C-alpha positions as YAML, in Angstrom:
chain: A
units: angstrom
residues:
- id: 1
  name: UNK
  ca: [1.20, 12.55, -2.03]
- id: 2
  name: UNK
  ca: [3.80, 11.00, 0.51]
- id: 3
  name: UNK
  ca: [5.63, 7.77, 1.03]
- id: 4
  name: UNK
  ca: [3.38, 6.47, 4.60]
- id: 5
  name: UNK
  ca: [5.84, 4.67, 6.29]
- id: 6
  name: UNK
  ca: [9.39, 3.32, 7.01]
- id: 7
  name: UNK
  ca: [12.54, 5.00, 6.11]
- id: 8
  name: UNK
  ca: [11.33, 7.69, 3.79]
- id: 9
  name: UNK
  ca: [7.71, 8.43, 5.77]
- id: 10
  name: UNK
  ca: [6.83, 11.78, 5.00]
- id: 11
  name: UNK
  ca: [8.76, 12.40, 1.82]
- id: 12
  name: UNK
  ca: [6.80, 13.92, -0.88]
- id: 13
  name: UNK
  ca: [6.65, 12.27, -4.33]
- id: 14
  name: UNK
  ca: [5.74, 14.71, -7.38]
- id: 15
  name: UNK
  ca: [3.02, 13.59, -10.17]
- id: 16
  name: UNK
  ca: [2.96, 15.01, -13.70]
- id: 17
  name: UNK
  ca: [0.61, 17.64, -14.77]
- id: 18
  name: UNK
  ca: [-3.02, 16.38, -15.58]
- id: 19
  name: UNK
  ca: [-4.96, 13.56, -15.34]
- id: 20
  name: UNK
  ca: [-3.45, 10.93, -17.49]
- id: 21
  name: UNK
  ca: [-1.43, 9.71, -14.53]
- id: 22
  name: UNK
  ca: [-3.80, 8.20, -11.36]
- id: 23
  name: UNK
  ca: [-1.60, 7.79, -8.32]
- id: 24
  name: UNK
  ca: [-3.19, 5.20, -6.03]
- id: 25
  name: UNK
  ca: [-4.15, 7.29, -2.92]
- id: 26
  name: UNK
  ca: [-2.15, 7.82, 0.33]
- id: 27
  name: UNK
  ca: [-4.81, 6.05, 2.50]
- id: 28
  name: UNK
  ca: [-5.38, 3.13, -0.20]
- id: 29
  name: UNK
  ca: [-1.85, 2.66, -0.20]
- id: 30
  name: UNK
  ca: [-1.56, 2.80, 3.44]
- id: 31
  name: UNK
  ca: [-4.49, -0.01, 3.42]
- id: 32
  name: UNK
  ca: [-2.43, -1.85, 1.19]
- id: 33
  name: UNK
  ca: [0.84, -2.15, 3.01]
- id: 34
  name: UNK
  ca: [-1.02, -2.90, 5.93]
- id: 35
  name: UNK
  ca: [-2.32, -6.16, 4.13]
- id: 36
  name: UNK
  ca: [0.36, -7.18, 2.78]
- id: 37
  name: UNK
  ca: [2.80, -6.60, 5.31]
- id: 38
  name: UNK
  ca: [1.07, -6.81, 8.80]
- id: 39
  name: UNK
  ca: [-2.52, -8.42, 7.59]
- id: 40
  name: UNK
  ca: [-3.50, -11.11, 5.68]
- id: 41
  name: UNK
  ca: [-0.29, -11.88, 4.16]
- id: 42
  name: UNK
  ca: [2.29, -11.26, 6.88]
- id: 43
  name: UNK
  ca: [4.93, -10.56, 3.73]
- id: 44
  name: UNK
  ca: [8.47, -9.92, 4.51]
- id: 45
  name: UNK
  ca: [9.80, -7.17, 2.54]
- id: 46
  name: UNK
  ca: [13.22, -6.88, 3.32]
- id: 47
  name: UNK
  ca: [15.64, -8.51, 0.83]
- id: 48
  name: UNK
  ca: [12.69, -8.76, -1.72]
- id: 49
  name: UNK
  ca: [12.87, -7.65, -5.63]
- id: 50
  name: UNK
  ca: [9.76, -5.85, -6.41]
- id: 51
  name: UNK
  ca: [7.81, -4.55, -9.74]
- id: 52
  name: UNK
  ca: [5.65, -1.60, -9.87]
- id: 53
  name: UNK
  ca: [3.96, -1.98, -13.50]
- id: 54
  name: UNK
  ca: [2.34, 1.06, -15.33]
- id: 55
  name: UNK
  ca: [4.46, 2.99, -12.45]
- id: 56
  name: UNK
  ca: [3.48, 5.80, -12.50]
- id: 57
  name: UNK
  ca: [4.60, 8.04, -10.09]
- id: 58
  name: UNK
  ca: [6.21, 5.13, -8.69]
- id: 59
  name: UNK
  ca: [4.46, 5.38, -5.14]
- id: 60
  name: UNK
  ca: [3.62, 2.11, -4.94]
- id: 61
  name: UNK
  ca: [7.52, 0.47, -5.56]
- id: 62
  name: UNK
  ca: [8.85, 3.52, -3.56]
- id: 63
  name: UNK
  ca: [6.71, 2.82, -0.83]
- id: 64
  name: UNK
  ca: [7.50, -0.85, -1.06]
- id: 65
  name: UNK
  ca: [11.47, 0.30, -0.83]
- id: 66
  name: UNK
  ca: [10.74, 2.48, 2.16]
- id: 67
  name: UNK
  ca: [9.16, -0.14, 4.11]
- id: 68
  name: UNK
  ca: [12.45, -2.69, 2.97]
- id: 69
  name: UNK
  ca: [12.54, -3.92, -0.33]
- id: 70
  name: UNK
  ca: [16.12, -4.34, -1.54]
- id: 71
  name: UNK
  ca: [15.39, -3.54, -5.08]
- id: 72
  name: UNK
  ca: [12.07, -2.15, -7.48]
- id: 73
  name: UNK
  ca: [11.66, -2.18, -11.39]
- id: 74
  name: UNK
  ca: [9.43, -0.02, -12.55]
- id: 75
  name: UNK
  ca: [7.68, -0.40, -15.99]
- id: 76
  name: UNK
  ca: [6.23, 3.02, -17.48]
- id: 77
  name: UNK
  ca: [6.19, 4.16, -20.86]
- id: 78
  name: UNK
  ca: [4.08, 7.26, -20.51]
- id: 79
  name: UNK
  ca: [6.70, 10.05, -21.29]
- id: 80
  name: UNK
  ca: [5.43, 12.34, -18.23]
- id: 81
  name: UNK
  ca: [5.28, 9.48, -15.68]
- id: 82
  name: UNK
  ca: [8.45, 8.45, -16.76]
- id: 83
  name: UNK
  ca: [9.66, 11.80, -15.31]
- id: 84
  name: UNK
  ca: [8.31, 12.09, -12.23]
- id: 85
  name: UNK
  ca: [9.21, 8.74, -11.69]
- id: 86
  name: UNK
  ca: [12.77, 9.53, -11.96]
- id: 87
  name: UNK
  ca: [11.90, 12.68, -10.00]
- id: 88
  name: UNK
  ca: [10.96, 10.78, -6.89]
- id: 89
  name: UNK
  ca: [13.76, 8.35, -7.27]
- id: 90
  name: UNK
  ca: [16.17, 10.75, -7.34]
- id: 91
  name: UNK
  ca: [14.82, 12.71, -3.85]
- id: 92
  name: UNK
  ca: [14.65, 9.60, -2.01]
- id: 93
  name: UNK
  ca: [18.62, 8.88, -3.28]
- id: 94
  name: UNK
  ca: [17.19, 5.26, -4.33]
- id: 95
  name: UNK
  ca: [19.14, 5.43, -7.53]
- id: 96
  name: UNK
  ca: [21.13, 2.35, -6.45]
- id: 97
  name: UNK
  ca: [18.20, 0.14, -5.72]
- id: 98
  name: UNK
  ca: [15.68, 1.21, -8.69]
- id: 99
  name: UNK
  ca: [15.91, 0.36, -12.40]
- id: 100
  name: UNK
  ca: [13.12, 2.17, -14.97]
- id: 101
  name: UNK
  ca: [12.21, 0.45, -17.74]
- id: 102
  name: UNK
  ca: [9.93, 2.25, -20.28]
- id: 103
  name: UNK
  ca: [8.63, 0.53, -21.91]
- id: 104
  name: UNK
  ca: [5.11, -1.49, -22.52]
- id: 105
  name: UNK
  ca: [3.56, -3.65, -20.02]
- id: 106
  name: UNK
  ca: [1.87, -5.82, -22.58]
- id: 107
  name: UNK
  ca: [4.99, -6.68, -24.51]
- id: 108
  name: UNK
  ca: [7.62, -6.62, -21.69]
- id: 109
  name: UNK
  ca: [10.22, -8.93, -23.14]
- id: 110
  name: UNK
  ca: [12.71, -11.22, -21.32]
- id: 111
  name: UNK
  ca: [12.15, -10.43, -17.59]
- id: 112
  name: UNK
  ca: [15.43, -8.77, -16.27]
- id: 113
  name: UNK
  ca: [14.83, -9.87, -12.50]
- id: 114
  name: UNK
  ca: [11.66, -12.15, -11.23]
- id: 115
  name: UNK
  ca: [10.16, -10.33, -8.84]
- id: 116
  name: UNK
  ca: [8.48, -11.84, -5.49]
- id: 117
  name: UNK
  ca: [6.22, -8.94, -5.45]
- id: 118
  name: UNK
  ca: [4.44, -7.38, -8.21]
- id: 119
  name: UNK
  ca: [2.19, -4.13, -7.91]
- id: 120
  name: UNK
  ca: [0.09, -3.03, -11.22]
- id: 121
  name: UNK
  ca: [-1.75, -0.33, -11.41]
- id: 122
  name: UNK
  ca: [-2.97, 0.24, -14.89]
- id: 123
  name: UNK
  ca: [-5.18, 2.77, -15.95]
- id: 124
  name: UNK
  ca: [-8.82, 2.19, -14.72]
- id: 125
  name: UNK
  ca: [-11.61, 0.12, -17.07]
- id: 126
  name: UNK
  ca: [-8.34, -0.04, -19.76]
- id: 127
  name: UNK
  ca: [-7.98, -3.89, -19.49]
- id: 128
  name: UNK
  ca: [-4.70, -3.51, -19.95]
- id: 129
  name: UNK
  ca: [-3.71, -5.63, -16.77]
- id: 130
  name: UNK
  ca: [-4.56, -9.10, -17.54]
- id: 131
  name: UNK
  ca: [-2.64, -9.21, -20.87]
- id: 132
  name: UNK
  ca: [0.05, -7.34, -18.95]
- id: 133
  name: UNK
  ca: [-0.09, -9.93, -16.58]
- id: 134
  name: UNK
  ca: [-0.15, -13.18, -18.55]
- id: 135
  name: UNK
  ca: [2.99, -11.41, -20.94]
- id: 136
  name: UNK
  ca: [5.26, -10.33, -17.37]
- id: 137
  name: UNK
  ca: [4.61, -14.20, -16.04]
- id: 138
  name: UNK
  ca: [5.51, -15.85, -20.31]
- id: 139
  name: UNK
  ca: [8.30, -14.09, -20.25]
- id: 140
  name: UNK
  ca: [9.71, -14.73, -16.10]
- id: 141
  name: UNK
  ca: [9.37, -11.52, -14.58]
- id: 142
  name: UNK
  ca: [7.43, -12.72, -11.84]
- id: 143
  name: UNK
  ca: [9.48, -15.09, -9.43]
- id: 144
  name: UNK
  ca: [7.39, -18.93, -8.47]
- id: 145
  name: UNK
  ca: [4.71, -18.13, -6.17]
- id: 146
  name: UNK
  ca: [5.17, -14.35, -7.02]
- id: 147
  name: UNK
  ca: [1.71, -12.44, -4.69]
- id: 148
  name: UNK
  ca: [0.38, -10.36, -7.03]
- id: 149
  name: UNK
  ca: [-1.58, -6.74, -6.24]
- id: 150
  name: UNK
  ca: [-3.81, -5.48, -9.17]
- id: 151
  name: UNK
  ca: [-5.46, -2.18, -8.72]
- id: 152
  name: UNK
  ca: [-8.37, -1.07, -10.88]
- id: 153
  name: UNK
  ca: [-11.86, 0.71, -10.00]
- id: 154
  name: UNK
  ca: [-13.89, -0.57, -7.09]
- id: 155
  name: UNK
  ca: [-16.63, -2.23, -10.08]
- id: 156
  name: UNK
  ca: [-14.68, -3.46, -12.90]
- id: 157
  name: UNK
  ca: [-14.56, -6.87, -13.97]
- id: 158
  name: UNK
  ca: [-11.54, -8.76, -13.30]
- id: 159
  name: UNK
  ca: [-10.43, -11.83, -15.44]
- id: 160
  name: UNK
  ca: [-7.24, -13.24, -14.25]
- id: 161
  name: UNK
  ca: [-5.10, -15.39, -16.55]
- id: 162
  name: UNK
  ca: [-4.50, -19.21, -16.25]
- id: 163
  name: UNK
  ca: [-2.02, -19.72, -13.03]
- id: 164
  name: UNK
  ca: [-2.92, -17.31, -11.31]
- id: 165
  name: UNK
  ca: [-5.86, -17.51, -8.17]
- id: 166
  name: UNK
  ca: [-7.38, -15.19, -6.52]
- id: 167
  name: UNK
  ca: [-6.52, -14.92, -2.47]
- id: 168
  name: UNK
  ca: [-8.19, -11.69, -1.54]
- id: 169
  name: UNK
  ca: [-11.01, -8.67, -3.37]
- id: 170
  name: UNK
  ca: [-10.88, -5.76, -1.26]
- id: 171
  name: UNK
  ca: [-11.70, -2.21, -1.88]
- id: 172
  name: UNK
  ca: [-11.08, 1.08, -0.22]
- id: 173
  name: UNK
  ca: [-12.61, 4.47, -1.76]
- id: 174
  name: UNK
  ca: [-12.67, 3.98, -5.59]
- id: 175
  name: UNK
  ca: [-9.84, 1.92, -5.55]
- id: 176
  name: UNK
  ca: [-9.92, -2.20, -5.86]
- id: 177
  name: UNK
  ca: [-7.23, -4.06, -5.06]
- id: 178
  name: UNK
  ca: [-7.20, -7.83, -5.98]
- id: 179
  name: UNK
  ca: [-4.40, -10.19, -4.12]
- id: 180
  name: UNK
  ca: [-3.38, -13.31, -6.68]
- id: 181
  name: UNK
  ca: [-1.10, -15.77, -5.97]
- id: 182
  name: UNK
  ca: [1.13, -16.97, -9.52]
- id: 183
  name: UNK
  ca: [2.23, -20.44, -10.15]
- id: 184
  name: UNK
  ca: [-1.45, -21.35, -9.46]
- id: 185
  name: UNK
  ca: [-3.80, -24.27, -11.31]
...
C-alpha cells in the first residue's frame, strides 16, 4: 500500500498484522481523490484541517496531507492500528501536521479542531459510522458545511443522521463510498 499522489507519491505505508485492520485500496483511494479533488467536488485541499475516523493505517488522512492538507486528526482506538498509524506518520516526517487521538469514534468528546473534510472508514456491515457520525457533528468536530466521505461495503445499507444529505453513492471494487454534505435539512 502507497500514498498515490502529491508530495509523498510512492511512499509505502505499513498495516498491522491480520485482518482486523481493512485499508481502503490503492485504486479506491485513487478514485476517491480524484472525486473529490479534480471531479465532482473540485475541493481545495491546501490549507484544509482534515479527519480520518477509525484511521486505520491512516492512508486515507496521509493521502489527504500528501495531496495538501495543512493538518489531519486521526481517531483510532484499535491498539495495532494505532501503531502503524504512528508508523506511517513518522516515515512521511508529518509529525508536525498530524495529531492521533485514540480513542472511540462513537463517544469522541469535545471536538479539538472542526474539520472541513472528514474521511470514515469503519469496519464493514459494523454500523458503527452513523452513530460515529451524528456524535463527531454533537460535539463540533466537523466544521459548517463539512463534505463528508463514508466508506463501507459496496451493499450495505446506509442511514445517515439528521443534517446531513447525501450528494453522491459511488462504488469501486468492494468498496462504497458515500459523499454527504453536513449542516444539511
Amino acid at each position: 500500500m502507497r500514498i498515490v499522489a502529491g508530495r509523498h507519491r510512492g511512499a509505502r505505508l505499513e498495516a498491522p498484522a491480520g485482518d482486523a485492520t481493512r485499508p481502503t485500496a490503492d485504486r479506491a483511494r485513487q478514485a476517491l481523490f480524484d472525486t473529490l479533488t479534480g471531479g465532482r467536488f473540485d475541493l481545495d485541499l491546501d490549507g484544509a484541517t482534515v479527519l480520518d475516523v477509525f484511521a486505520g493505517t491512516g492512508a486515507l488522512g496521509l493521502e489527504a496531507l500528501s495531496r495538501g492538507a495543512a493538518r489531519a486528526l486521526f481517531i483510532e482506538q484499535s491498539r495495532p492500528a494505532l501503531a502503524a498509524l504512528r508508523q506511517n506518520i513518522a516515515h512521511l516526517k508529518a509529525e508536525d501536521r498530524c495529531q492521533v487521538l485514540a480513542i472511540d469514534a462513537t463517544r469522541p468528546g469535545p471536538g479539538r479542531e472542526a474539520a472541513a473534510l472528514v474521511l470514515m472508514d469503519p469496519p464493514y456491515r459494523s454500523g458503527l459510522a452513523w452513530p460515529a457520525l451524528a456524535r463527531l457533528a454533537e460535539a463540533g468536530w466537523l466544521a459548517p458545511a463539512a463534505l463528508v466521505v463514508i466508506e463501507l461495503a459496496k451493499d450495505e445499507a446506509y442511514d445517515p443522521p439528521a443534517g446531513f444529505a447525501l450528494l453522491d453513492d459511488r462504488r469501486y471494487g468492494a468498496a462504497r463510498f458515500l459523499f454527504l454534505a453536513a449542516g444539511q435539512p
